[in-house]
């Protein structure tokens, strides 16, 4: 996708047959914004996704699938400039960030963040 995917306040209520609420595997985007009340009841998959700017889950709620032994977030090999995982609460379910990379090409010190 050439631009930004904004899902502020979205509620993904009914996961598919494997418990997946959202799949963006191997997608390319400018930025991904899952915040301001975003709730996923099922796995959010971002495996191999490449983001030219930031991925934010600031204030998001990630509930892993209740009837499946699956993670709430799968972001293996995700690449982004900045990744904000400041969730509203700990995810109900595991998360898998193996191989995920943040690049921070022009990181500056911001109050409350290590720079």
Short mmCIF file of C-alpha atoms in Angstrom, two decimals:
data_model
loop_
_atom_site.label_atom_id
_atom_site.label_comp_id
_atom_site.label_asym_id
_atom_site.label_seq_id
_atom_site.Cartn_x
_atom_site.Cartn_y
_atom_site.Cartn_z
CA UNK A 1 0.00 0.00 0.00
CA UNK A 2 1.51 3.34 -0.96
CA UNK A 3 0.38 5.29 2.11
CA UNK A 4 -0.53 4.99 5.74
CA UNK A 5 -2.99 2.51 7.19
CA UNK A 6 -4.85 4.23 10.03
CA UNK A 7 -7.06 2.07 12.25
CA UNK A 8 -7.63 4.41 15.19
CA UNK A 9 -10.52 3.12 17.29
CA UNK A 10 -11.14 0.09 15.07
CA UNK A 11 -12.48 -3.05 16.76
CA UNK A 12 -11.69 -6.36 15.11
CA UNK A 13 -14.14 -8.63 16.90
CA UNK A 14 -14.45 -11.95 15.06
CA UNK A 15 -11.20 -13.63 14.07
CA UNK A 16 -11.06 -16.00 11.13
CA UNK A 17 -10.91 -19.79 11.41
CA UNK A 18 -7.28 -19.78 12.63
CA UNK A 19 -7.91 -17.03 15.17
CA UNK A 20 -6.40 -14.28 13.01
CA UNK A 21 -7.98 -10.83 13.30
CA UNK A 22 -5.71 -8.97 10.84
CA UNK A 23 -3.08 -10.15 8.36
CA UNK A 24 -0.58 -7.79 6.76
CA UNK A 25 2.15 -10.36 6.13
CA UNK A 26 4.84 -9.12 3.72
CA UNK A 27 3.01 -5.82 3.17
CA UNK A 28 4.81 -2.54 2.43
CA UNK A 29 3.46 0.74 3.80
CA UNK A 30 4.52 4.25 4.74
CA UNK A 31 3.24 3.79 8.30
CA UNK A 32 0.82 1.69 10.34
CA UNK A 33 -1.24 3.30 13.08
CA UNK A 34 -3.13 0.93 15.38
CA UNK A 35 -3.86 3.22 18.31
CA UNK A 36 -6.44 5.41 20.04
CA UNK A 37 -8.69 2.53 21.04
CA UNK A 38 -7.68 -0.03 18.42
CA UNK A 39 -8.75 -3.48 19.70
CA UNK A 40 -8.02 -6.84 18.09
CA UNK A 41 -9.69 -9.97 19.41
CA UNK A 42 -7.47 -12.41 17.56
CA UNK A 43 -3.92 -12.47 16.25
CA UNK A 44 -2.49 -9.39 14.50
CA UNK A 45 0.02 -10.64 11.92
CA UNK A 46 2.73 -8.33 10.56
CA UNK A 47 5.26 -10.97 9.51
CA UNK A 48 7.82 -9.68 7.05
CA UNK A 49 6.06 -6.31 6.77
CA UNK A 50 8.23 -3.36 5.69
CA UNK A 51 7.26 0.09 6.94
CA UNK A 52 9.13 3.19 5.74
CA UNK A 53 8.22 5.20 8.85
CA UNK A 54 6.57 4.13 12.12
CA UNK A 55 4.38 1.37 13.44
CA UNK A 56 2.39 2.45 16.47
CA UNK A 57 0.21 0.44 18.80
CA UNK A 58 0.03 3.23 21.38
CA UNK A 59 -2.98 2.48 23.60
CA UNK A 60 -4.01 -0.57 21.57
CA UNK A 61 -5.59 -3.67 23.13
CA UNK A 62 -4.40 -7.02 21.76
CA UNK A 63 -6.41 -10.04 22.81
CA UNK A 64 -5.08 -13.30 21.46
CA UNK A 65 -7.66 -15.74 20.12
CA UNK A 66 -9.55 -17.30 23.04
CA UNK A 67 -10.06 -20.76 21.57
CA UNK A 68 -6.65 -21.10 19.92
CA UNK A 69 -3.09 -21.51 21.15
CA UNK A 70 -1.90 -18.53 19.11
CA UNK A 71 -0.17 -15.22 19.81
CA UNK A 72 -1.82 -11.83 20.12
CA UNK A 73 0.90 -10.28 17.91
CA UNK A 74 3.18 -11.89 15.34
CA UNK A 75 5.69 -9.47 13.81
CA UNK A 76 8.61 -11.69 12.88
CA UNK A 77 11.05 -9.91 10.54
CA UNK A 78 9.03 -6.67 10.65
CA UNK A 79 11.15 -3.70 9.51
CA UNK A 80 10.27 -0.15 10.55
CA UNK A 81 11.98 3.12 11.41
CA UNK A 82 10.20 3.22 14.78
CA UNK A 83 8.07 0.66 16.61
CA UNK A 84 5.83 1.87 19.45
CA UNK A 85 4.43 -1.01 21.50
CA UNK A 86 2.96 1.08 24.31
CA UNK A 87 -0.17 -1.03 24.65
CA UNK A 88 -3.10 -0.07 26.87
CA UNK A 89 -2.40 -3.24 28.88
CA UNK A 90 -0.30 -6.38 28.47
CA UNK A 91 -1.56 -8.54 25.60
CA UNK A 92 -3.66 -11.58 26.41
CA UNK A 93 -1.57 -14.04 24.51
CA UNK A 94 2.06 -14.15 23.51
CA UNK A 95 3.86 -11.90 21.07
CA UNK A 96 6.57 -12.89 18.59
CA UNK A 97 9.00 -10.22 17.43
CA UNK A 98 11.87 -12.50 16.37
CA UNK A 99 13.99 -10.81 13.73
CA UNK A 100 12.06 -7.51 13.92
CA UNK A 101 14.20 -4.41 13.27
CA UNK A 102 13.93 -0.71 14.03
CA UNK A 103 16.29 1.59 12.17
CA UNK A 104 15.94 5.05 13.86
CA UNK A 105 17.94 6.91 11.17
CA UNK A 106 17.61 10.36 12.78
CA UNK A 107 16.75 9.60 16.40
CA UNK A 108 16.64 12.65 18.68
CA UNK A 109 16.21 12.75 22.43
CA UNK A 110 12.57 13.12 23.37
CA UNK A 111 11.43 13.55 26.98
CA UNK A 112 10.42 10.18 28.38
CA UNK A 113 12.30 8.17 25.77
CA UNK A 114 15.84 6.92 25.61
CA UNK A 115 17.60 8.29 22.54
#
